[in-house]
Short mmCIF file of C-alpha atoms and ligand atoms in Angstrom, two decimals:
data_model
loop_
_atom_site.label_atom_id
_atom_site.label_comp_id
_atom_site.label_asym_id
_atom_site.label_seq_id
_atom_site.Cartn_x
_atom_site.Cartn_y
_atom_site.Cartn_z
CA MET A 1 -15.73 2.93 40.65
CA THR A 2 -15.66 4.64 37.24
CA SER A 3 -15.05 8.31 36.42
CA PRO A 4 -17.94 10.19 34.80
CA ALA A 5 -18.21 10.05 31.01
CA ASP A 6 -16.71 13.09 29.30
CA ASP A 7 -17.11 13.67 25.54
CA ARG A 8 -13.83 15.59 25.44
CA VAL A 9 -12.17 12.26 26.09
CA ILE A 10 -12.49 9.63 23.38
CA CYS A 11 -11.25 6.07 23.40
CA VAL A 12 -10.62 4.31 20.08
CA ILE A 13 -10.17 0.55 20.29
CA GLY A 14 -7.85 -0.74 17.56
CA ALA A 15 -4.89 1.08 15.97
CA GLY A 16 -5.63 -0.34 12.54
CA TYR A 17 -6.04 1.90 9.58
CA VAL A 18 -9.59 3.10 10.34
CA GLY A 19 -8.96 3.43 14.07
CA LEU A 20 -5.84 5.49 13.61
CA VAL A 21 -7.22 7.88 11.00
CA THR A 22 -10.33 8.45 13.14
CA ALA A 23 -8.27 8.89 16.30
CA ALA A 24 -5.91 11.34 14.61
CA GLY A 25 -8.87 13.32 13.23
CA LEU A 26 -10.51 13.52 16.66
CA ALA A 27 -7.25 14.58 18.32
CA GLU A 28 -6.88 17.25 15.64
CA THR A 29 -10.22 18.72 16.78
CA GLY A 30 -8.68 19.18 20.26
CA ARG A 31 -10.03 16.15 22.08
CA GLU A 32 -7.98 13.86 24.29
CA VAL A 33 -7.79 10.59 22.41
CA ARG A 34 -6.53 7.26 23.71
CA VAL A 35 -6.03 4.40 21.29
CA VAL A 36 -6.14 0.94 22.85
CA GLU A 37 -3.84 -1.41 20.98
CA VAL A 38 -2.68 -4.80 22.25
CA ASP A 39 0.19 -5.14 19.77
CA ALA A 40 3.34 -3.60 21.28
CA GLU A 41 4.91 -2.95 17.89
CA ARG A 42 1.87 -1.00 16.73
CA ARG A 43 1.79 1.00 19.95
CA ALA A 44 5.43 1.87 19.44
CA ALA A 45 4.71 2.93 15.84
CA VAL A 46 1.89 5.22 17.00
CA ALA A 47 4.10 6.68 19.72
CA ALA A 48 6.63 7.44 16.99
CA GLY A 49 3.90 9.03 14.84
CA ARG A 50 4.02 6.28 12.23
CA SER A 51 1.02 4.75 10.47
CA PRO A 52 0.90 0.95 10.03
CA ILE A 53 -0.15 1.45 6.39
CA HIS A 54 1.33 3.80 3.81
CA GLU A 55 -1.17 6.67 3.68
CA PRO A 56 -0.30 10.10 2.28
CA GLY A 57 -0.19 12.71 5.07
CA LEU A 58 -1.02 10.36 7.93
CA ASP A 59 2.47 10.17 9.43
CA GLU A 60 2.63 13.97 9.60
CA LEU A 61 -0.80 14.25 11.24
CA LEU A 62 -0.02 11.46 13.69
CA SER A 63 3.27 12.94 14.77
CA ALA A 64 1.63 16.35 15.29
CA VAL A 65 -1.16 15.00 17.52
CA VAL A 66 1.10 12.54 19.36
CA GLY A 67 3.68 15.31 19.82
CA SER A 68 1.09 17.64 21.32
CA GLY A 69 0.02 14.88 23.73
CA ARG A 70 -3.58 14.79 22.41
CA LEU A 71 -3.26 11.24 21.11
CA ARG A 72 -1.83 8.42 23.15
CA ALA A 73 -1.54 4.71 22.44
CA VAL A 74 -2.34 2.64 25.53
CA GLU A 75 -2.21 -1.07 26.24
CA THR A 76 -5.16 -1.77 28.50
CA MET A 77 -8.88 -1.13 28.34
CA ALA A 78 -8.72 0.38 31.81
CA GLU A 79 -6.31 3.10 30.61
CA GLY A 80 -8.30 3.75 27.44
CA VAL A 81 -11.94 3.51 28.46
CA THR A 82 -12.01 4.94 32.00
CA GLY A 83 -13.74 8.30 31.91
CA ALA A 84 -14.14 8.38 28.10
CA GLY A 85 -17.43 9.81 26.84
CA VAL A 86 -17.32 7.84 23.61
CA VAL A 87 -15.66 4.48 23.01
CA ILE A 88 -15.18 3.84 19.30
CA VAL A 89 -14.72 0.20 18.34
CA ALA A 90 -12.54 -0.06 15.23
CA VAL A 91 -11.26 -3.63 15.32
CA GLY A 92 -11.22 -6.00 12.36
CA THR A 93 -14.14 -8.09 11.11
CA PRO A 94 -12.23 -10.47 8.82
CA PRO A 95 -14.13 -12.99 6.73
CA THR A 96 -14.68 -16.52 7.99
CA PRO A 97 -14.13 -19.31 5.43
CA ASP A 98 -17.92 -19.15 4.81
CA GLY A 99 -17.77 -15.46 3.92
CA GLU A 100 -19.40 -14.21 7.12
CA ALA A 101 -17.96 -11.33 9.10
CA ASP A 102 -16.03 -12.76 12.07
CA LEU A 103 -17.28 -10.72 15.03
CA SER A 104 -15.09 -12.24 17.72
CA GLN A 105 -12.77 -9.21 18.00
CA VAL A 106 -15.73 -6.82 18.20
CA ARG A 107 -17.45 -8.89 20.89
CA GLN A 108 -14.29 -9.20 22.94
CA ALA A 109 -13.54 -5.47 22.67
CA VAL A 110 -17.06 -4.53 23.80
CA ASP A 111 -17.06 -7.06 26.66
CA GLU A 112 -13.76 -5.77 28.00
CA ALA A 113 -14.67 -2.11 27.50
CA MET A 114 -17.88 -2.61 29.50
CA GLU A 115 -15.86 -3.36 32.63
CA HIS A 116 -14.53 0.20 32.59
CA ALA A 117 -17.19 2.25 30.79
CA ALA A 118 -18.62 5.13 32.81
CA ALA A 119 -22.37 5.61 33.22
CA GLY A 120 -23.50 7.79 30.31
CA ALA A 121 -20.73 6.62 27.97
CA ILE A 122 -21.49 5.62 24.39
CA VAL A 123 -20.09 2.66 22.49
CA ALA A 124 -19.83 3.58 18.78
CA ILE A 125 -19.28 0.60 16.48
CA LYS A 126 -17.09 1.64 13.56
CA SER A 127 -16.14 -1.89 12.52
CA THR A 128 -18.25 -3.06 9.59
CA VAL A 129 -20.82 -5.44 11.09
CA PRO A 130 -23.86 -7.33 9.74
CA PRO A 131 -27.41 -6.02 10.28
CA GLY A 132 -28.59 -6.43 13.87
CA THR A 133 -25.12 -6.61 15.45
CA THR A 134 -25.17 -3.25 17.28
CA ARG A 135 -28.51 -4.06 18.91
CA SER A 136 -27.37 -7.51 19.95
CA LEU A 137 -24.14 -6.10 21.43
CA SER A 138 -26.19 -3.60 23.41
CA ARG A 139 -28.50 -6.31 24.74
CA ALA A 140 -25.59 -8.60 25.62
CA SER A 141 -23.84 -5.80 27.56
CA GLN A 142 -26.74 -5.60 30.05
CA ARG A 143 -25.79 -1.95 30.59
CA ASP A 144 -28.81 0.34 30.37
CA ASP A 145 -26.60 3.29 31.27
CA VAL A 146 -24.39 2.92 28.16
CA GLY A 147 -25.68 3.90 24.70
CA PHE A 148 -24.82 1.84 21.63
CA VAL A 149 -24.66 3.30 18.12
CA MET A 150 -23.45 2.21 14.71
CA TYR A 151 -21.04 4.77 13.29
CA PRO A 152 -19.91 3.49 9.86
CA GLU A 153 -16.70 4.55 8.20
CA PHE A 154 -16.43 5.68 4.57
CA LEU A 155 -12.71 6.55 4.33
CA ARG A 156 -10.84 5.41 1.23
CA GLU A 157 -7.27 4.21 1.50
CA GLY A 158 -4.90 6.49 -0.32
CA SER A 159 -7.14 9.54 0.20
CA ALA A 160 -8.10 9.00 3.84
CA LEU A 161 -7.07 12.46 5.03
CA GLU A 162 -9.06 14.17 2.31
CA ASP A 163 -12.07 12.05 3.35
CA LEU A 164 -11.43 12.80 7.02
CA HIS A 165 -11.40 16.55 6.46
CA HIS A 166 -14.18 16.61 3.84
CA PRO A 167 -16.44 13.65 4.57
CA SER A 168 -19.21 12.98 2.03
CA ARG A 169 -21.51 12.24 4.97
CA VAL A 170 -21.71 11.29 8.63
CA VAL A 171 -24.05 8.39 9.37
CA VAL A 172 -24.97 7.38 12.90
CA GLY A 173 -27.63 4.85 13.83
CA GLY A 174 -29.06 3.85 17.18
CA ASP A 175 -32.15 3.68 19.39
CA ASP A 176 -30.92 6.32 21.83
CA THR A 177 -31.42 9.67 20.04
CA ALA A 178 -29.21 11.64 22.41
CA ALA A 179 -26.35 9.17 21.94
CA VAL A 180 -26.76 9.31 18.16
CA GLN A 181 -26.55 13.11 18.22
CA ARG A 182 -23.49 13.14 20.46
CA VAL A 183 -21.60 10.84 18.11
CA ALA A 184 -22.79 12.72 15.02
CA ALA A 185 -21.20 15.88 16.43
CA LEU A 186 -17.72 14.35 16.74
CA LEU A 187 -16.43 14.76 13.19
CA GLY A 188 -17.37 16.63 10.02
CA GLY A 189 -18.10 20.30 9.52
CA PRO A 190 -21.32 22.32 9.76
CA ASP A 191 -22.05 21.64 6.06
CA THR A 192 -21.41 17.88 6.20
CA PRO A 193 -24.62 15.97 5.43
CA ARG A 194 -25.62 13.99 8.52
CA LEU A 195 -27.98 11.04 8.38
CA LEU A 196 -29.28 9.81 11.71
CA CYS A 197 -31.22 6.57 11.80
CA ASP A 198 -31.64 3.23 13.54
CA SER A 199 -28.58 1.01 13.92
CA VAL A 200 -29.70 -1.71 11.47
CA SER A 201 -30.14 0.88 8.73
CA ALA A 202 -26.70 2.33 9.50
CA GLU A 203 -25.18 -1.15 9.26
CA LEU A 204 -26.82 -1.66 5.89
CA ILE A 205 -25.81 1.81 4.65
CA LYS A 206 -22.20 0.74 5.12
CA TYR A 207 -22.57 -2.63 3.41
CA GLY A 208 -24.87 -1.23 0.74
CA SER A 209 -22.44 1.56 -0.16
CA ASN A 210 -19.48 -0.78 -0.64
CA ALA A 211 -21.55 -3.43 -2.39
CA PHE A 212 -23.14 -0.91 -4.73
CA LEU A 213 -19.78 0.58 -5.74
CA ALA A 214 -18.32 -2.91 -6.27
CA THR A 215 -21.34 -3.85 -8.39
CA LYS A 216 -20.94 -0.65 -10.40
CA ILE A 217 -17.35 -1.65 -11.19
CA SER A 218 -18.40 -5.19 -12.12
CA PHE A 219 -21.10 -3.75 -14.36
CA ILE A 220 -18.60 -1.63 -16.28
CA ASN A 221 -16.28 -4.62 -16.50
CA GLU A 222 -19.03 -6.68 -18.14
CA MET A 223 -19.64 -3.77 -20.49
CA ALA A 224 -15.92 -3.81 -21.27
CA GLN A 225 -16.21 -7.41 -22.41
CA LEU A 226 -19.07 -6.45 -24.69
CA CYS A 227 -17.00 -3.55 -26.03
CA GLU A 228 -14.28 -6.01 -27.02
CA LEU A 229 -16.80 -8.24 -28.77
CA THR A 230 -18.38 -5.35 -30.66
CA GLY A 231 -15.36 -3.12 -31.31
CA ALA A 232 -16.49 -0.31 -29.02
CA ASP A 233 -14.26 1.59 -26.59
CA ILE A 234 -15.14 1.18 -22.89
CA VAL A 235 -13.51 4.47 -21.88
CA LYS A 236 -15.77 6.37 -24.27
CA VAL A 237 -18.77 4.31 -23.16
CA ALA A 238 -18.04 5.06 -19.49
CA ASP A 239 -17.44 8.75 -20.25
CA GLY A 240 -20.76 8.96 -22.06
CA MET A 241 -22.69 7.07 -19.39
CA GLY A 242 -20.99 9.05 -16.63
CA LEU A 243 -22.19 12.35 -18.07
CA ASP A 244 -25.63 11.46 -16.80
CA PRO A 245 -25.58 12.90 -13.27
CA ARG A 246 -27.80 10.04 -12.12
CA ILE A 247 -25.01 7.62 -13.07
CA GLY A 248 -21.80 9.64 -12.53
CA ARG A 249 -18.36 8.80 -13.91
CA SER A 250 -16.75 7.59 -10.68
CA PHE A 251 -16.27 3.85 -10.18
CA LEU A 252 -16.79 3.28 -13.89
CA SER A 253 -13.13 2.57 -14.65
CA ALA A 254 -12.95 -0.85 -16.26
CA GLY A 255 -9.96 -3.05 -15.59
CA LEU A 256 -8.74 -5.66 -13.18
CA GLY A 257 -11.60 -5.03 -10.79
CA TRP A 258 -11.85 -4.49 -7.06
CA GLY A 259 -9.56 -5.69 -4.31
CA GLY A 260 -8.51 -4.38 -0.91
CA SER A 261 -9.58 -5.08 2.62
CA CYS A 262 -13.15 -3.88 2.20
CA PHE A 263 -15.02 -4.57 -1.05
CA PRO A 264 -14.25 -8.31 -1.35
CA LYS A 265 -14.99 -8.94 2.33
CA ASP A 266 -18.07 -6.75 2.54
CA VAL A 267 -19.73 -7.90 -0.69
CA ARG A 268 -19.42 -11.51 0.43
CA ALA A 269 -20.56 -10.73 3.97
CA LEU A 270 -23.64 -8.91 2.68
CA GLU A 271 -24.46 -11.73 0.32
CA THR A 272 -24.04 -14.29 3.14
CA SER A 273 -26.04 -12.18 5.53
CA ALA A 274 -28.89 -11.89 3.00
CA GLY A 275 -28.77 -15.69 2.75
CA TYR A 276 -29.39 -16.02 6.50
CA HIS A 277 -32.55 -14.03 6.04
CA GLY A 278 -33.66 -16.32 3.22
CA GLN A 279 -32.68 -14.02 0.35
CA SER A 280 -30.50 -14.95 -2.62
CA PHE A 281 -28.82 -11.68 -3.52
CA TRP A 282 -28.16 -12.62 -7.17
CA LEU A 283 -26.68 -9.30 -8.19
CA LEU A 284 -23.91 -9.64 -5.61
CA LYS A 285 -23.14 -13.24 -6.61
CA ALA A 286 -22.72 -12.02 -10.18
CA ALA A 287 -20.61 -9.01 -9.14
CA ILE A 288 -18.23 -11.36 -7.29
CA GLU A 289 -17.97 -13.72 -10.25
CA VAL A 290 -17.35 -10.93 -12.76
CA ASN A 291 -14.65 -9.58 -10.49
CA SER A 292 -12.69 -12.81 -10.32
CA GLN A 293 -13.20 -13.31 -14.06
CA GLN A 294 -11.43 -10.01 -14.76
CA ARG A 295 -8.24 -11.35 -13.21
CA ARG A 296 -8.38 -14.47 -15.38
CA ARG A 297 -9.12 -12.37 -18.44
CA PHE A 298 -6.04 -10.27 -17.83
CA ALA A 299 -3.81 -13.36 -17.53
CA GLY A 300 -5.58 -14.68 -20.65
CA LYS A 301 -4.62 -11.58 -22.60
CA LEU A 302 -0.96 -12.15 -21.76
CA LEU A 303 -1.29 -15.83 -22.67
CA HIS A 304 -2.96 -15.15 -26.04
CA GLY A 305 -0.70 -12.21 -26.78
CA LEU A 306 2.33 -14.44 -26.38
CA GLY A 307 0.95 -17.01 -28.81
CA GLY A 308 -0.95 -19.32 -26.46
CA SER A 309 1.86 -20.50 -24.20
CA LEU A 310 3.66 -18.90 -21.26
CA GLU A 311 6.08 -21.80 -20.78
CA GLY A 312 9.49 -20.22 -20.22
CA ARG A 313 8.18 -16.72 -21.01
CA ARG A 314 9.13 -13.82 -18.83
CA VAL A 315 6.42 -11.37 -17.76
CA ALA A 316 7.10 -8.09 -15.95
CA VAL A 317 4.28 -7.05 -13.62
CA LEU A 318 4.01 -3.33 -12.86
CA GLY A 319 2.19 -2.59 -9.60
CA LEU A 320 1.30 -4.91 -6.74
CA ALA A 321 -0.81 -2.88 -4.27
CA PHE A 322 -4.59 -3.26 -4.67
CA LYS A 323 -4.72 0.36 -5.80
CA PRO A 324 -2.26 3.27 -6.07
CA PHE A 325 -1.12 5.42 -3.12
CA THR A 326 -1.24 2.51 -0.68
CA ASP A 327 0.98 -0.45 0.17
CA ASP A 328 -2.04 -2.56 1.09
CA MET A 329 -1.82 -5.99 -0.51
CA ARG A 330 -5.03 -7.43 0.92
CA GLN A 331 -7.02 -9.11 -1.87
CA ALA A 332 -4.78 -7.39 -4.40
CA PRO A 333 -5.46 -8.59 -7.97
CA ALA A 334 -1.67 -8.85 -8.46
CA VAL A 335 -1.49 -11.90 -6.19
CA ASP A 336 -4.04 -13.90 -8.22
CA VAL A 337 -2.69 -12.69 -11.53
CA ILE A 338 0.90 -13.61 -10.71
CA ARG A 339 -0.14 -17.05 -9.45
CA GLN A 340 -2.13 -17.66 -12.64
CA LEU A 341 0.79 -16.57 -14.82
CA GLN A 342 3.16 -18.81 -12.89
CA ASP A 343 0.72 -21.73 -13.11
CA LEU A 344 0.81 -21.23 -16.88
CA GLY A 345 4.60 -21.53 -16.84
CA ALA A 346 5.65 -17.87 -16.86
CA GLU A 347 8.62 -16.46 -15.00
CA VAL A 348 7.35 -13.30 -13.28
CA VAL A 349 9.39 -10.25 -12.29
CA ALA A 350 7.34 -7.71 -10.37
CA THR A 351 7.72 -4.23 -8.97
CA ASP A 352 5.78 -1.62 -6.98
CA PRO A 353 6.77 1.81 -5.67
CA VAL A 354 5.70 1.15 -2.05
CA ALA A 355 4.18 -2.32 -1.59
CA MET A 356 7.23 -4.54 -2.06
CA GLU A 357 7.76 -5.25 1.61
CA ARG A 358 4.15 -6.29 2.18
CA ALA A 359 4.08 -8.22 -1.10
CA ARG A 360 7.19 -10.30 -0.46
CA PRO A 361 5.67 -12.91 1.90
CA LEU A 362 2.68 -13.32 -0.44
CA LEU A 363 4.78 -13.77 -3.57
CA ARG A 364 7.41 -16.34 -2.78
CA GLY A 365 8.97 -17.55 -6.02
CA THR A 366 8.45 -14.19 -7.71
CA ALA A 367 11.45 -11.98 -8.39
CA LEU A 368 10.79 -8.52 -6.94
CA VAL A 369 12.84 -5.59 -8.18
CA ASP A 370 12.70 -1.91 -7.23
CA ASP A 371 12.99 -0.44 -10.68
CA PRO A 372 10.36 -0.86 -13.44
CA TYR A 373 13.07 -0.69 -16.13
CA ALA A 374 14.91 -3.56 -14.44
CA ALA A 375 11.63 -5.50 -14.32
CA ALA A 376 11.09 -4.97 -18.06
CA THR A 377 14.62 -5.99 -19.03
CA GLY A 378 14.46 -9.20 -21.06
CA ALA A 379 10.67 -9.51 -20.58
CA ASP A 380 8.49 -10.97 -23.30
CA ALA A 381 5.56 -8.95 -22.03
CA VAL A 382 4.76 -6.22 -19.52
CA GLY A 383 1.48 -6.39 -17.60
CA LEU A 384 0.30 -3.32 -15.70
CA VAL A 385 -1.75 -4.23 -12.62
CA THR A 386 -1.80 -1.05 -10.46
CA GLU A 387 -2.22 2.40 -12.03
CA TRP A 388 0.61 4.22 -10.24
CA PRO A 389 1.17 7.57 -12.02
CA GLU A 390 4.89 6.82 -12.39
CA TYR A 391 4.12 3.94 -14.75
CA ARG A 392 2.25 6.20 -17.10
CA ALA A 393 5.28 8.52 -17.06
CA LEU A 394 7.78 5.77 -17.96
CA ASP A 395 10.00 6.27 -21.00
CA TRP A 396 8.20 3.67 -23.08
CA ALA A 397 10.76 3.73 -25.89
CA ARG A 398 13.34 2.75 -23.27
CA VAL A 399 11.06 0.07 -21.78
CA LEU A 400 10.43 -1.47 -25.21
CA GLY A 401 14.13 -1.29 -26.00
CA LEU A 402 14.94 -3.28 -22.86
CA MET A 403 12.26 -5.91 -23.46
CA ARG A 404 12.76 -9.13 -25.41
CA GLY A 405 9.18 -8.99 -26.72
CA ARG A 406 6.89 -6.00 -27.33
CA LEU A 407 3.55 -6.88 -25.73
CA VAL A 408 2.17 -4.44 -23.14
CA VAL A 409 -1.09 -5.44 -21.42
CA ASP A 410 -2.67 -2.58 -19.48
CA GLY A 411 -4.99 -3.96 -16.80
CA ARG A 412 -6.15 -0.49 -15.75
CA ASN A 413 -6.50 1.37 -19.08
CA CYS A 414 -4.14 4.02 -17.77
CA LEU A 415 -1.24 3.98 -20.23
CA ASP A 416 -0.97 5.92 -23.49
CA GLY A 417 -1.60 3.16 -26.02
CA GLU A 418 -0.97 5.42 -28.99
CA LEU A 419 2.45 6.35 -27.65
CA ILE A 420 3.35 2.73 -26.86
CA SER A 421 2.31 1.50 -30.31
CA SER A 422 4.14 4.43 -31.97
CA ARG A 423 7.31 3.21 -30.23
CA GLY A 424 6.83 -0.28 -31.66
CA GLY A 425 4.83 -1.90 -28.85
CA ILE A 426 1.68 -3.98 -29.08
CA TYR A 427 -0.74 -2.37 -26.65
CA VAL A 428 -3.63 -4.42 -25.28
CA SER A 429 -6.04 -3.04 -22.69
CA MET A 430 -9.39 -3.88 -21.11
CA GLY A 431 -12.48 -3.20 -23.23
CA ARG A 432 -10.73 -1.43 -26.11
CA ARG A 433 -9.18 -2.47 -29.41
CA PRO A 434 -5.51 -3.42 -29.26
CA ARG A 435 -3.00 -1.09 -30.88
CA GLY A 436 0.16 -1.81 -32.78
CA LEU A 437 -1.02 -4.96 -34.50
CA PRO A 438 -1.16 -5.23 -38.30
CA ALA A 439 -4.66 -4.70 -39.73
CA ALA A 440 -6.79 -7.56 -41.13
CA PRO A 441 -6.35 -10.34 -42.15
CA ALA A 442 -4.06 -10.52 -39.13
CA GLY A 443 -6.90 -8.65 -37.43
CA ALA A 444 -8.27 -12.02 -36.38
CA ALA A 445 -5.22 -12.40 -34.12
CA ALA A 446 -5.86 -8.93 -32.77
CA GLU A 447 -9.39 -9.85 -31.82
CA GLY A 448 -8.02 -12.98 -30.17
CA ILE A 449 -5.76 -10.93 -27.93
CA ALA A 450 -8.41 -8.36 -27.20
CA GLN A 451 -11.03 -10.87 -26.27
CA ALA A 452 -8.97 -13.60 -24.63
CA THR A 453 -12.27 -14.94 -23.44
CA VAL A 454 -12.46 -17.21 -20.47
CA PRO A 455 -15.06 -19.96 -20.24
CA PRO A 456 -18.14 -18.77 -18.38
CA LEU A 457 -18.44 -20.22 -14.91
CA PRO A 458 -21.71 -21.09 -13.21
CA LEU A 459 -22.76 -18.67 -10.52
CA GLY A 460 -21.76 -20.10 -7.16
C1 UGA B 1 -13.66 1.44 -0.03
C2 UGA B 1 -14.74 2.52 -0.09
O1 UGA B 1 -14.56 3.31 -1.27
C3 UGA B 1 -14.69 3.42 1.15
O2 UGA B 1 -15.76 4.37 1.11
C4 UGA B 1 -14.85 2.54 2.41
O3 UGA B 1 -14.75 3.31 3.60
C5 UGA B 1 -13.74 1.50 2.42
O4 UGA B 1 -13.82 0.71 1.21
C6 UGA B 1 -13.96 0.64 3.63
O5 UGA B 1 -14.99 -0.03 3.70
O6 UGA B 1 -13.16 0.74 4.57
P1 UGA B 1 -11.01 1.37 -0.50
O7 UGA B 1 -11.09 -0.09 -0.21
O8 UGA B 1 -9.94 2.18 0.13
O9 UGA B 1 -12.39 2.09 -0.05
O10 UGA B 1 -10.85 1.52 -2.06
P2 UGA B 1 -11.65 2.16 -3.29
O11 UGA B 1 -11.03 3.41 -3.71
O12 UGA B 1 -13.10 2.18 -3.04
O13 UGA B 1 -11.33 1.06 -4.41
C7 UGA B 1 -11.72 -0.30 -4.22
C8 UGA B 1 -11.27 -1.14 -5.40
O14 UGA B 1 -12.02 -0.84 -6.56
C9 UGA B 1 -9.80 -0.95 -5.79
O15 UGA B 1 -9.24 -2.22 -6.02
C10 UGA B 1 -9.86 -0.17 -7.08
O16 UGA B 1 -8.77 -0.44 -7.93
C11 UGA B 1 -11.16 -0.67 -7.67
N1 UGA B 1 -11.79 0.27 -8.61
C12 UGA B 1 -12.24 1.47 -8.18
C13 UGA B 1 -11.97 -0.10 -9.94
O17 UGA B 1 -11.59 -1.20 -10.37
N2 UGA B 1 -12.61 0.77 -10.79
C14 UGA B 1 -13.07 1.98 -10.38
O18 UGA B 1 -13.65 2.71 -11.21
C15 UGA B 1 -12.88 2.35 -9.03
#
């Protein structure tokens, strides 16, 4: 016997990053929210108002809604789902070795939730799933009295609360129009654009958005290579292109490319999914290849800048998280870059303001220090991987004074190259001329550092 579905009661399955931010946002609107989480440690963290991932503002919001009793972490589906009007599935869809999205957690969550879902309840899939998944979950449930919708998430790590309170859009897709409208009303304000559609389109809106942004970054990174070959400046090129409102300046920052838990997984999953339908999505294959090439190019700049050998050289790496304002290390460029530098014989000392704890198990054999000045001490080169604002604000005269060498390679084009070269450093960035090197004829060496080309690889 199940209690009737009530939209004032929401169940969120999965206290991961997306699940928790969504749950906290819904509780903030006054609803009773239960988060089903099997991991006891995570449940305890939620009960203490702590987020599993460093996210500005989230701990405060969580402790407010947990404190007021509107958000509760529960262990079982029975406690979470019984009587809930909407059951939001926010479990992981990690990549399989073939690049597909692994749907086992989603399937299991839906199966178990169905045992307790009230007639009239809605299952809203927030996990990122391949086209057709929501419909097939609905069919497999054999529950005509439960609506299924796709409810994609567009939150960015590091600015999740801003996105929660001012979403760019709410997208909900499904065959049951009333269910779609009920879910569309959950979050967002009266002025938030809402796009209601079928579930397959909603699934592809999610993949398409991430894949398009990733491709945009790979495009500007290819342009950056051409800038190095022609002597242009990628920042100016991106500024000029971005002034066209049809293009826009965002996601045109050249550098080490995209990482994180979403872009790498979703671009591959979309490409694989297209393959199942008989399509070779060439643009995505190229975007993936350009992205991994950027990491090799960065290591190549350090290698060339230090005269072609890293044997016994010490490199300080600034920044480990995949982007600033998070401690997320998933698919972080720093991991590949450090491995490449170590394979080339370098001794690496790395630092990050918040990601050290998460980085440690991934970077065995790498010295991790809390202080960027300590990292730079005795280093032949400094390589900036994550654009934390505190690295821009470093006292670069002091950094250069502590270093053994004077090469600074900026993988995110975020440092003040003029300042660094005026303090005696050699500043090398991505898609711009190096600074601090003597002019021609030694200019040939400068071009060598700037280009540090890697052999082209065939598209896989
Ligand atoms: C991304 C999307 O932006 C969100 O809309 C989406 O909800 C989320 O994935 C998801 O699917 O869950 P996120 O992974 O938090 O969000 O990070 P982004 O801010 O999009 O950055 C992704 C990567 O691109 C980072 O490694 C960043 O350093 C890199 N990037 C970004 C660039 O290299 N250049 C740019 O100009 C912008």
